[in-house]
mmCIF file of C-alpha atoms and ligand atoms in Angstrom:
data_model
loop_
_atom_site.group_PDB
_atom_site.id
_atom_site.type_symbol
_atom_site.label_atom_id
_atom_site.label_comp_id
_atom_site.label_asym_id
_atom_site.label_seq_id
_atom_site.Cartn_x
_atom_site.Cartn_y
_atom_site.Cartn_z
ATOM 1 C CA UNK A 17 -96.607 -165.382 -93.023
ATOM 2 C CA UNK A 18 -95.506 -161.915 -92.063
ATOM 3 C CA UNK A 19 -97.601 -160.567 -88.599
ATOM 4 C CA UNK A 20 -97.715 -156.872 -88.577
ATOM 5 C CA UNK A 21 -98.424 -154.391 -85.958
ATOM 6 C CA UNK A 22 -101.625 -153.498 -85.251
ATOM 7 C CA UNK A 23 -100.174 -150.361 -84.194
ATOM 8 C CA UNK A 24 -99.465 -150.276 -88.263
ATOM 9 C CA UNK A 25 -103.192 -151.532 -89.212
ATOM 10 C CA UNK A 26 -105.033 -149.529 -87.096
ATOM 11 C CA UNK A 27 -102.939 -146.302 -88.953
ATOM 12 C CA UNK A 28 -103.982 -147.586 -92.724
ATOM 13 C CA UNK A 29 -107.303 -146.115 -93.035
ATOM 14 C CA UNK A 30 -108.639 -145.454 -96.216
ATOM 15 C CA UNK A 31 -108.138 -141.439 -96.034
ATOM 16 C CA UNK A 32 -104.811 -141.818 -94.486
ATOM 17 C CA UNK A 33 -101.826 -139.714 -96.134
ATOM 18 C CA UNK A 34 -99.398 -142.529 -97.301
ATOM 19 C CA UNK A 35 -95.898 -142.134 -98.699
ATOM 20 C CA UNK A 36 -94.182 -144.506 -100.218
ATOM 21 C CA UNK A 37 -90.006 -143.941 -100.774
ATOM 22 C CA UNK A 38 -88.430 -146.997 -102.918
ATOM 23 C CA UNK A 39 -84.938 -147.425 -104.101
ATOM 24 C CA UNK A 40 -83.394 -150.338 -106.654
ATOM 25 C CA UNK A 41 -84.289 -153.151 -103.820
ATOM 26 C CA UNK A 42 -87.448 -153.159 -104.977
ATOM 27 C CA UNK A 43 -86.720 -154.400 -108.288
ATOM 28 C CA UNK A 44 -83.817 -156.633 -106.748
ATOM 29 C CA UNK A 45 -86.555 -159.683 -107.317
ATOM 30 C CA UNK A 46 -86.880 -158.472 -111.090
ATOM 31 C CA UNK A 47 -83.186 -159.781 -111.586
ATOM 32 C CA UNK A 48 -81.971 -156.079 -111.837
ATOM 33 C CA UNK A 49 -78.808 -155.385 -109.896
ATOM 34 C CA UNK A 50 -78.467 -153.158 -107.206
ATOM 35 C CA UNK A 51 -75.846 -150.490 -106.623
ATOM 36 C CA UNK A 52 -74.367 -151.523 -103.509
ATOM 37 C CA UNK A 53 -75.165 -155.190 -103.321
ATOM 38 C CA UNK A 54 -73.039 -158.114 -103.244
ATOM 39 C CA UNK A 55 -73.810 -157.723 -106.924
ATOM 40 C CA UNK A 56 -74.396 -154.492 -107.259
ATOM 41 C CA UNK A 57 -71.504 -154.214 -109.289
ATOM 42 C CA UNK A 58 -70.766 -153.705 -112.751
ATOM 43 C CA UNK A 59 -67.086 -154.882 -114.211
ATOM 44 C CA UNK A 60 -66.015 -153.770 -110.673
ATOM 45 C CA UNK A 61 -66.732 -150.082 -110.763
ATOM 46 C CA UNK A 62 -68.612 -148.265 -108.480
ATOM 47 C CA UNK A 63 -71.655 -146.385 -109.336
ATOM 48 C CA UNK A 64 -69.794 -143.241 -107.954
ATOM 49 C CA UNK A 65 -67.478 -143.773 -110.418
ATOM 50 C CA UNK A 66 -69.653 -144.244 -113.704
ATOM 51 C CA UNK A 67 -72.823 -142.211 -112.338
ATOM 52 C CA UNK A 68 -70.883 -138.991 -112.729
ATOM 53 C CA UNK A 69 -71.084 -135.982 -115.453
ATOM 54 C CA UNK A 70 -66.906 -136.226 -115.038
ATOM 55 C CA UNK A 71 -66.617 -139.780 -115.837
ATOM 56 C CA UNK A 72 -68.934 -139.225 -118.855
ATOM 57 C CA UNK A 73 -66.350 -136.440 -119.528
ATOM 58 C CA UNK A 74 -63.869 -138.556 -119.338
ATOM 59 C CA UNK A 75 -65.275 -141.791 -120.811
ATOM 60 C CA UNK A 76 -68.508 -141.487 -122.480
ATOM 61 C CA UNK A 77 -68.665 -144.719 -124.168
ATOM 62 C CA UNK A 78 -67.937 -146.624 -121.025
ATOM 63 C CA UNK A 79 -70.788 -144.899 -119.510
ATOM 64 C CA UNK A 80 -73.158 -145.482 -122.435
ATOM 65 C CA UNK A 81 -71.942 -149.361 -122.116
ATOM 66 C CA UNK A 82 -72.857 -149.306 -118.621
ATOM 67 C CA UNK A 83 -76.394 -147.601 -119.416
ATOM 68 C CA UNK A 84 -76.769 -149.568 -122.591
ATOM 69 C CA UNK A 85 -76.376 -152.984 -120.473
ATOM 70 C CA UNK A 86 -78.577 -151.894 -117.652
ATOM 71 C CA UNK A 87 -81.259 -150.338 -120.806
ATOM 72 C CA UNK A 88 -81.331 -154.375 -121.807
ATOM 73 C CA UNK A 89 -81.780 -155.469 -118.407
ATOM 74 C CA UNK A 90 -85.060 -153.552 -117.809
ATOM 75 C CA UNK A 91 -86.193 -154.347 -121.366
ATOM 76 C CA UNK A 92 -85.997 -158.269 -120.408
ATOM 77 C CA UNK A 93 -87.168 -157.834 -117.477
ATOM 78 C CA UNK A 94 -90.454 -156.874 -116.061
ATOM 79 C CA UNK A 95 -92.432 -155.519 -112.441
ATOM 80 C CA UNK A 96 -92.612 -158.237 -109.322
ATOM 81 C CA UNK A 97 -95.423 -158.892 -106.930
ATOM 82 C CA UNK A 98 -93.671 -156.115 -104.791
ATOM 83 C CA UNK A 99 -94.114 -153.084 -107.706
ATOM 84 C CA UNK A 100 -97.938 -154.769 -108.259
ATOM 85 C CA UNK A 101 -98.925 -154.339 -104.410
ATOM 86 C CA UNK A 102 -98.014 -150.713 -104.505
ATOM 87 C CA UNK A 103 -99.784 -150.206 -107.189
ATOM 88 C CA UNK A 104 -103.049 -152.152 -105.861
ATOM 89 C CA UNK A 105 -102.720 -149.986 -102.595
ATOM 90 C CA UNK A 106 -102.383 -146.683 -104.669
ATOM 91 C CA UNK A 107 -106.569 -147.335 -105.537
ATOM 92 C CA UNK A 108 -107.214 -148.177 -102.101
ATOM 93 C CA UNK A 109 -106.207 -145.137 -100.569
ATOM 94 C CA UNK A 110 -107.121 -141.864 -100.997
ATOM 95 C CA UNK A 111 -103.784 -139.618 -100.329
ATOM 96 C CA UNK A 112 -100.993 -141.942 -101.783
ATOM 97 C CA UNK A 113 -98.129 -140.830 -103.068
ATOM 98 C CA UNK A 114 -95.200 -142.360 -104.702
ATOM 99 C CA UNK A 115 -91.533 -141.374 -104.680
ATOM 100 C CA UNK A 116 -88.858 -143.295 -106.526
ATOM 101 C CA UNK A 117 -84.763 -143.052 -106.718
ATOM 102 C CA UNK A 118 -85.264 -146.060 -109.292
ATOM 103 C CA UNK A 119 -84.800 -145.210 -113.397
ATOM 104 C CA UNK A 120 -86.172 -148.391 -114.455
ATOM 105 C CA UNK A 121 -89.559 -147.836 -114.770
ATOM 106 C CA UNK A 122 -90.995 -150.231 -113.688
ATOM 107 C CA UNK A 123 -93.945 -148.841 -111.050
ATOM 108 C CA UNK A 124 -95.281 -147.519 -114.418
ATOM 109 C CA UNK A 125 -95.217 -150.963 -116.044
ATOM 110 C CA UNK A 126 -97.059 -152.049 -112.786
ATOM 111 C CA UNK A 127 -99.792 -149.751 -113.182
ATOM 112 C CA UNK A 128 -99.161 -146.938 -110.687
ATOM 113 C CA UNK A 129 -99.901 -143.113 -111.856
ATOM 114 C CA UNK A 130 -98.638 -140.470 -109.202
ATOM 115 C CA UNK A 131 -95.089 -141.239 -109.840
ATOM 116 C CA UNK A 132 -92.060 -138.765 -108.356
ATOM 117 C CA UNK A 133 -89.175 -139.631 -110.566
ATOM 118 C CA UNK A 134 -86.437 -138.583 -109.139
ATOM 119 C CA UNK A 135 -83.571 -139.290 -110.562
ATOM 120 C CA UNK A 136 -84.855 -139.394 -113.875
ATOM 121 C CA UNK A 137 -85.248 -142.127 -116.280
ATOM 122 C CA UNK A 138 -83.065 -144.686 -117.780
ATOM 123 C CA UNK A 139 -85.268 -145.222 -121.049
ATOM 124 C CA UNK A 140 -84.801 -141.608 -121.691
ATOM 125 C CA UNK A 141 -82.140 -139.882 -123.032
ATOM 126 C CA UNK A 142 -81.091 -135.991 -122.966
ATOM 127 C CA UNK A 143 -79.243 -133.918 -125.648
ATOM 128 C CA UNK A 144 -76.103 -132.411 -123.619
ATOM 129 C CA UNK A 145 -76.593 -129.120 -125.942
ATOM 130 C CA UNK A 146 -79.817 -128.350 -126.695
ATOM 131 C CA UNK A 147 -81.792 -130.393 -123.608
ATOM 132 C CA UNK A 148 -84.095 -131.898 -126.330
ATOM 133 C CA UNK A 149 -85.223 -135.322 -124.280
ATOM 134 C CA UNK A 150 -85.803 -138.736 -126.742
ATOM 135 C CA UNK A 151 -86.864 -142.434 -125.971
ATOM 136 C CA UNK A 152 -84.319 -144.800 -125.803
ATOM 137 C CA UNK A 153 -83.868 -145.995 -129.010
ATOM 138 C CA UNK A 154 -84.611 -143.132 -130.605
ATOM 139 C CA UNK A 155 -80.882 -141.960 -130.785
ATOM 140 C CA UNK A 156 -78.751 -141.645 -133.736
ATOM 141 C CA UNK A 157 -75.856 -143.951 -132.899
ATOM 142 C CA UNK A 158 -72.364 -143.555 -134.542
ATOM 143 C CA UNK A 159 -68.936 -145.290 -133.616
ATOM 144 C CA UNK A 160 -71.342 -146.581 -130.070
ATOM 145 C CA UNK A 161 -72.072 -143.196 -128.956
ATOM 146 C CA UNK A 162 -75.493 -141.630 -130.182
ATOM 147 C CA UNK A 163 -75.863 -138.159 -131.391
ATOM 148 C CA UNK A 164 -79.066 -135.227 -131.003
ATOM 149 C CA UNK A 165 -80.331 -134.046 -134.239
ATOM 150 C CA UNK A 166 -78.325 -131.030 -133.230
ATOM 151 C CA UNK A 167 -74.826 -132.781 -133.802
ATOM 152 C CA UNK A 168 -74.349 -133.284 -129.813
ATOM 153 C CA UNK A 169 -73.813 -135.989 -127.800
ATOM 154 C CA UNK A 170 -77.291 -137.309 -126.143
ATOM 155 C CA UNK A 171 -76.397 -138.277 -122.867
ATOM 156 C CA UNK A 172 -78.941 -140.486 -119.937
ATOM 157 C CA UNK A 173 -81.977 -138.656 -118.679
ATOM 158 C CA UNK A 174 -80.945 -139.690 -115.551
ATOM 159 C CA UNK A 175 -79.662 -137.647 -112.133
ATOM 160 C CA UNK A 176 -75.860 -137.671 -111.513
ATOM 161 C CA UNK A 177 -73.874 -137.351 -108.281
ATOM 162 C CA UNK A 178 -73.817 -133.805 -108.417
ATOM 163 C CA UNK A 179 -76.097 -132.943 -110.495
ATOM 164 C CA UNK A 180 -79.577 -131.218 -108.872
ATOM 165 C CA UNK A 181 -82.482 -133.532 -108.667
ATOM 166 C CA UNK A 182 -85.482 -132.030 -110.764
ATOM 167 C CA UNK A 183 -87.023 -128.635 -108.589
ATOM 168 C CA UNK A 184 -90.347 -129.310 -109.269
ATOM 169 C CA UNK A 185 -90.779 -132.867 -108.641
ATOM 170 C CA UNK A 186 -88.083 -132.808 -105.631
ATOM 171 C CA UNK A 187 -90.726 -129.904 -103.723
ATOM 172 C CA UNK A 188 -93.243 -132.266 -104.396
ATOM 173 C CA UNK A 189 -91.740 -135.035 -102.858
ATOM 174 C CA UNK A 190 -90.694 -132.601 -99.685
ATOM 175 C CA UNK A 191 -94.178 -131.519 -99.540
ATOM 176 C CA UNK A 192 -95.910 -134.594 -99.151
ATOM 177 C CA UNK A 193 -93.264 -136.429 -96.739
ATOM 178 C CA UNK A 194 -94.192 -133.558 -94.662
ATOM 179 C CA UNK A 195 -97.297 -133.733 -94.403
ATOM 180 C CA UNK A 196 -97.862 -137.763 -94.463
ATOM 181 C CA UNK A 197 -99.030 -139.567 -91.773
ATOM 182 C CA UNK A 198 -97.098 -142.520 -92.662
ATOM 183 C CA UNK A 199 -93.696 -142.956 -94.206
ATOM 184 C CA UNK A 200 -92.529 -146.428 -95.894
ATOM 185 C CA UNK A 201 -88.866 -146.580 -97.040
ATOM 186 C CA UNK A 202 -88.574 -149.835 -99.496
ATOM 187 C CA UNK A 203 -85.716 -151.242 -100.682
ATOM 188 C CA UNK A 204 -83.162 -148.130 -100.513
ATOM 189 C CA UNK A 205 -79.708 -148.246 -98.704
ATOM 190 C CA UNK A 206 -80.808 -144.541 -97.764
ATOM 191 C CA UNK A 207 -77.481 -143.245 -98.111
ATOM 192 C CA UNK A 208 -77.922 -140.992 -101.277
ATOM 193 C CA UNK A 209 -79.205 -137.653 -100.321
ATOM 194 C CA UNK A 210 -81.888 -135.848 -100.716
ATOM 195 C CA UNK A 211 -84.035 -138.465 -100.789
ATOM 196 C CA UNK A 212 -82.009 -140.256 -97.765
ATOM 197 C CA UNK A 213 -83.072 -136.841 -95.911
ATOM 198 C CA UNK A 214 -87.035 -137.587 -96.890
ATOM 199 C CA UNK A 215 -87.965 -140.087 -93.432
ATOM 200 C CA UNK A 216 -86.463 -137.703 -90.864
ATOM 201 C CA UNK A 217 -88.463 -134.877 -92.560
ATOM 202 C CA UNK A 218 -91.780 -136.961 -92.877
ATOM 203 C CA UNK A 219 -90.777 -138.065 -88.641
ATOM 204 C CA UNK A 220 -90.331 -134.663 -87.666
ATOM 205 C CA UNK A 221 -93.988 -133.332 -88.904
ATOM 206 C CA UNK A 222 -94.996 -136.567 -86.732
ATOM 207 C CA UNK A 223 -95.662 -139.455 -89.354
ATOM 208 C CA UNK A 224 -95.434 -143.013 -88.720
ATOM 209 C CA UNK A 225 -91.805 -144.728 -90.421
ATOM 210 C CA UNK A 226 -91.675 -148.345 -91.700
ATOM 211 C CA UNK A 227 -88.820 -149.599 -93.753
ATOM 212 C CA UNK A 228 -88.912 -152.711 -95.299
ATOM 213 C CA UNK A 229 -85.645 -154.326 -96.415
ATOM 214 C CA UNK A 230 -83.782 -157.616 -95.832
ATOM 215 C CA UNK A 231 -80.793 -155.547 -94.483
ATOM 216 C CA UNK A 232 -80.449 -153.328 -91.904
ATOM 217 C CA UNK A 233 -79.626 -149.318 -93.062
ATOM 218 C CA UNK A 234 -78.501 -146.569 -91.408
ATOM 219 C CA UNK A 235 -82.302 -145.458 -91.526
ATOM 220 C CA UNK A 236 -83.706 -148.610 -89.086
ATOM 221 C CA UNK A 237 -82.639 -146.925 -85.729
ATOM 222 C CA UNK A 238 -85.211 -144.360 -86.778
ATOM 223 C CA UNK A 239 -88.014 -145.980 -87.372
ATOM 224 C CA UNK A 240 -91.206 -146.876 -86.033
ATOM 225 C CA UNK A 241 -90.894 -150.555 -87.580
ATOM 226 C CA UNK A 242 -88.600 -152.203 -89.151
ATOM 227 C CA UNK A 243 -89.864 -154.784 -91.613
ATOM 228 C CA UNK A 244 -87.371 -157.316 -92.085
ATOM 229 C CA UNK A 245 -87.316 -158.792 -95.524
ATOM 230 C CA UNK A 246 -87.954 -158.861 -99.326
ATOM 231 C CA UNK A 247 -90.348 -155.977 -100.472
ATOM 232 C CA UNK A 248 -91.763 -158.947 -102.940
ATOM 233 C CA UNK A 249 -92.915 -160.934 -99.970
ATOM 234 C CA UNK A 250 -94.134 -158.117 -97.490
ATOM 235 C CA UNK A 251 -96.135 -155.985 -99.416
ATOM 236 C CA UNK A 252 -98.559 -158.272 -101.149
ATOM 237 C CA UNK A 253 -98.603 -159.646 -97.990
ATOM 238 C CA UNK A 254 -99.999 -156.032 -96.292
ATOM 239 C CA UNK A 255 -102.240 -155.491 -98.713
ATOM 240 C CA UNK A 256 -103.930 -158.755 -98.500
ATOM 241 C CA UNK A 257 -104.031 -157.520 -94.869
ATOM 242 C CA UNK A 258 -105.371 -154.552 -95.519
ATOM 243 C CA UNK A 259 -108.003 -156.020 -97.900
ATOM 244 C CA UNK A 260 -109.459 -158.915 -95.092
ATOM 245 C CA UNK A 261 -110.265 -155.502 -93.069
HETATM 246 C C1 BJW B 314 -84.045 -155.171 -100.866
HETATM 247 C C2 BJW B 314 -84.191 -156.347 -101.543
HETATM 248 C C3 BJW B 314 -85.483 -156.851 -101.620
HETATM 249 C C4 BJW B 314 -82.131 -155.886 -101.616
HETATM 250 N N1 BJW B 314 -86.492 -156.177 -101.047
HETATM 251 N N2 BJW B 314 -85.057 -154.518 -100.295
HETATM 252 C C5 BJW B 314 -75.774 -134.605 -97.922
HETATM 253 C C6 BJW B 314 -74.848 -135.368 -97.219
HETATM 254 C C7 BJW B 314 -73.835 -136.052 -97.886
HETATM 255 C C8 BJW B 314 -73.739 -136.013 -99.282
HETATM 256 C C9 BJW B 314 -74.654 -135.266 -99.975
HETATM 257 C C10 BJW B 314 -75.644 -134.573 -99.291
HETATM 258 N N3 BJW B 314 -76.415 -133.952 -100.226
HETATM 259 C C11 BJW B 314 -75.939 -134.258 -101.454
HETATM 260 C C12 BJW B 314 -74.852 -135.052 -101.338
HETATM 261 C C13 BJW B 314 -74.020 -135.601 -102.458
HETATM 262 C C14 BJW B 314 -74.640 -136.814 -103.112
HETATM 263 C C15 BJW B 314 -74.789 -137.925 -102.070
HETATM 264 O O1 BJW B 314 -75.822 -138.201 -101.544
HETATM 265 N N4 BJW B 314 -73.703 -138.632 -101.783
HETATM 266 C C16 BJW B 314 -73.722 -139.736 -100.805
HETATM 267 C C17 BJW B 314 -73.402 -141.038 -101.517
HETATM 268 C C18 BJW B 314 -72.796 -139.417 -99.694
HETATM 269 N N5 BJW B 314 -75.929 -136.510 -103.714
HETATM 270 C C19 BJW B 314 -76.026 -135.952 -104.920
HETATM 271 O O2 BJW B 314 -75.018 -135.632 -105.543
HETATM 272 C C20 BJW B 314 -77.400 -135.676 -105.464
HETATM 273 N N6 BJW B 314 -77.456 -134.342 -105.951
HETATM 274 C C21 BJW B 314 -77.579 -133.279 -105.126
HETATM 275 O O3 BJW B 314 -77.774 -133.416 -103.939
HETATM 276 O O4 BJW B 314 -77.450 -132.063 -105.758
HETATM 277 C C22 BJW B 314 -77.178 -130.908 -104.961
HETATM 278 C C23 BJW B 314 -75.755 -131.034 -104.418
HETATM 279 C C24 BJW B 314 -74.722 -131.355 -105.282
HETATM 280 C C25 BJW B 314 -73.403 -131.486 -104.796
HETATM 281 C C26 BJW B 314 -73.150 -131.351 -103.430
HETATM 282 C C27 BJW B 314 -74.203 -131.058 -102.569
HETATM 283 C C28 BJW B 314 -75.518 -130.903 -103.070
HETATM 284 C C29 BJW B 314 -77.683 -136.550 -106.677
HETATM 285 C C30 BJW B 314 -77.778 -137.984 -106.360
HETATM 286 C C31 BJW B 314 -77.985 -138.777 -107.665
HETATM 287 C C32 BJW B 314 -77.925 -140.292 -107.412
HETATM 288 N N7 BJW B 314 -77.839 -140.955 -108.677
HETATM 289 C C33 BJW B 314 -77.865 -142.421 -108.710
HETATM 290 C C34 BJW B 314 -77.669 -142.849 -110.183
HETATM 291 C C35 BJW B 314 -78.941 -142.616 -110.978
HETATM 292 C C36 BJW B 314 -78.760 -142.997 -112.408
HETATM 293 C C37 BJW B 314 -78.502 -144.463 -112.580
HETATM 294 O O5 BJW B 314 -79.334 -145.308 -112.212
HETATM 295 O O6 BJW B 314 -77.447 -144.796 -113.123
HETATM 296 O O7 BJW B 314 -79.089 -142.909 -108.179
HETATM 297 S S1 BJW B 314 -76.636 -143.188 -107.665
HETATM 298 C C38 BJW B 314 -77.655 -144.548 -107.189
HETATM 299 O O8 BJW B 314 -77.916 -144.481 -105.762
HETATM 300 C C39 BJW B 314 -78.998 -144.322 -107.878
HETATM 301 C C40 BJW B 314 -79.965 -144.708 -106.793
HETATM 302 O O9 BJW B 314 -81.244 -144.134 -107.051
HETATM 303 C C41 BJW B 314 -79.306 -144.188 -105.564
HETATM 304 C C42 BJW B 314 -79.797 -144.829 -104.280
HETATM 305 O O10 BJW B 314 -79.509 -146.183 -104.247
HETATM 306 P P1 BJW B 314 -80.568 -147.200 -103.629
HETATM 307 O O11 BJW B 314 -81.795 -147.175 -104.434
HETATM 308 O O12 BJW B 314 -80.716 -146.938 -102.175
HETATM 309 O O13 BJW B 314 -79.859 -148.612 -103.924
HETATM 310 P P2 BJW B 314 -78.744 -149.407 -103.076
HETATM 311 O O14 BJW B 314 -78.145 -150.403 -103.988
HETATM 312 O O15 BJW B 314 -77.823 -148.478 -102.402
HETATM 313 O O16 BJW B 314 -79.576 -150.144 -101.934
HETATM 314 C C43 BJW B 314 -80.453 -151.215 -102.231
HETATM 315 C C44 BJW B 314 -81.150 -151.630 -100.945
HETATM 316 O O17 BJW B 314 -82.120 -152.619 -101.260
HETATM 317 C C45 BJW B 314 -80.220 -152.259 -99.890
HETATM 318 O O18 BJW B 314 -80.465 -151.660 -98.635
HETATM 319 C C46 BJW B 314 -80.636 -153.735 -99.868
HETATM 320 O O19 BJW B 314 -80.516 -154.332 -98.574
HETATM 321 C C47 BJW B 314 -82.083 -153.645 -100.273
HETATM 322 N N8 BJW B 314 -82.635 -154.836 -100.891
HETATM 323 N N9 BJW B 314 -82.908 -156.760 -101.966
HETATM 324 C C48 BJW B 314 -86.198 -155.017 -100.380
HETATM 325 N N10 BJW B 314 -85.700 -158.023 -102.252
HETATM 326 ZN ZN1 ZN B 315 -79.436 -131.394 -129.327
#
C-alpha cells in the first residue's frame, strides 16, 4: 500500500487548481508500447526516425505501417485503473485540468472531458493538401496508402518532431500550469519539449510537483515528490485516499 505525504493530502482540497501532465507510461499497463522503453521499439527504429514529416517524405508507407500497427493496438486495447482514477478525480475537484502528449485516446474512453491533446490524435487522420481531418477508417486506401477526397495523401493527425504543437490548446496548457497549485507529471520520460518545459513553469508560479513513474527522469531532481511506481497502482490508490477524507 502506497503512504503518501501528508504534505500532499493536506494540498488536495476540493477547490484546489490541479494539473495533471501524462505521457505513453500511462497506458504502458494497457499493453501499448512506449517510445523509449525497453520495448518501446518498433522493428528497431526510433520514434525520431518514423515520427518525422521527412521520413513520411521519404517513406510514407513505412510510416502508415507504423501508425496502422499502433491504430490496431489501441483498437484492442482499452483504459487501465490508472486512466479511470484520473478521471474519478476530475469530478472531485473543482479546477482540474488535463494535459496529454498521448494520441491514443484513451482518457476519453475513461470518461474524462477537459482534455489538452497535444500532440494530436492517432485515430485521426489529416489531408496533407487541403487540411480536411477524417476518422480513422474513414480513408480511401489504394496500393496501402489512403487518399483525401481531394486526390492527396491523408497523412496522421498527429504532432511531428518539428512540427508546432496546436496554438490554441498549447496556451491553454501554459496557462493553467501557471497558475496550478499542484503539478503531477505521469508516466512521461519528460524529454520532448514543450510539454517537458510545462513542471518548471507550473514550479516557478509556486505549485506543488509530483511525478509518478517507475523510473527515474531527468524531471525527479525537481520535484516536490517523487512517486515511485506504476501510474496503475498509485493513482487509484490516491484517490481512494482522497475519498476516506
Ligand atoms: C510508466 C509506466 C507505468 C513506464 N506507470 N509510468 C527545446 C529543447 C530541445 C529540443 C527542443 C526544444 N523545443 C523543441 C525541441 C525539438 C523537439 C524535442 O523536444 N526534441 C527532444 C527529443 C530533444 N520538439 C518538437 O519538435 C516539438 N515541436 C516543437 O517544439 O515545435 C517548435 C519547434 C520546432 C523545431 C525546433 C524548435 C521548436 C514537437 C514534438 C512532437 C512529439 N511527437 C511524438 C510523436 C507523436 C505522434 C505519435 O505518437 O507517433 O510524441 S514523439 C513521442 O514522444 C510522442 C510522445 O508524446 C512524446 C513524449 O514521450 P513520452 O510520453 O514521455 O514517452 P516515453 O516513452 O519517452 O516515456 C515513457 C515513460 O513512462 C518513461 O519515463 C517510463 O519510465 C514511464 N513508465 N511504465 C508510469 N506503468
Ligand atoms: Zn484533401
Amino acid at each position: 500500500m502506497h503512504n503518501f505525504s501528508s504534505n500532499l493530502l493536506s494540498r488536495l482540497k476540493p477547490d484546489a487548481r490541479i494539473v495533471v501532465l501524462t505521457g505513453a507510461g500511462i497506458s504502458a499497463e494497457s499493453s501499448l508500447a512506449t517510445f523509449r522503453g525497453p520495448d518501446g521499439w518498433w522493428k528497431s527504429y526510433r520514434p525520431e526516425e518514423l515520427a518525422t514529416p521527412a521520413a513520411f517524405e521519404r517513406d510514407p508507407q513505412l510510416v502508415w505501417e507504423w501508425y496502422n500497427f499502433r491504430r490496431n493496438k489501441v483498437r484492442e486495447h482499452a483504459p487501465n485503473p490508472g486512466h479511470l482514477a484520473l478521471a474519478q478525480m476530475e469530478k472531485r475537484f473543482r479546477h482540474f485540468t488535463l494535459i496529454t502528449q498521448n494520441v491514443d485516446g484513451y482518457h476519453h474512453r475513461a470518461g474524462s472531458r477537459t482534455i489538452l491533446e497535444l500532440h494530436g490524435n492517432i485515430m485521426k487522420s489529416r489531408c496533407r493538401q487541403c487540411g480536411q481531418e477524417c476518422e480513422a477508417g474513414a480513408e480511401n486506401w489504394r496500393e496501402q496508402l489512403p487518399y483525401c477526397k481531394c486526390g492527396a495523401l491523408y497523412r496522421p493527425g498527429v504532432v511531428w518532431f518539428g512540427e508546432s504543437l496546436p496554438l490554441p490548446i498549447l496556451q491553454d496548457a501554459c496557462r493553467v500550469a501557471e497558475t496550478c497549485e499542484i503539478f503531477f507529471s505521469i508516466g512521461t520520460s519528460s524529454v520532448v519539449y514543450p510539454a517537458a518545459a510545462l513542471p518548471a513553469q507550473a514550479a516557478a508560479q509556486g505549485a506543488y510537483i509530483v511525478e509518478i513513474n517507475p523510473e527515474e527522469t531527468p524531471l525527479t531532481s525537481r520535484v516536490d515528490e517523487f512517486l515511485q511506481g506504476k501510474s496503475g497502482e498509485i493513482l487509484p490508490a490516491l484517490i481512494n485516499r482522497i475519498q476516506q477524507e
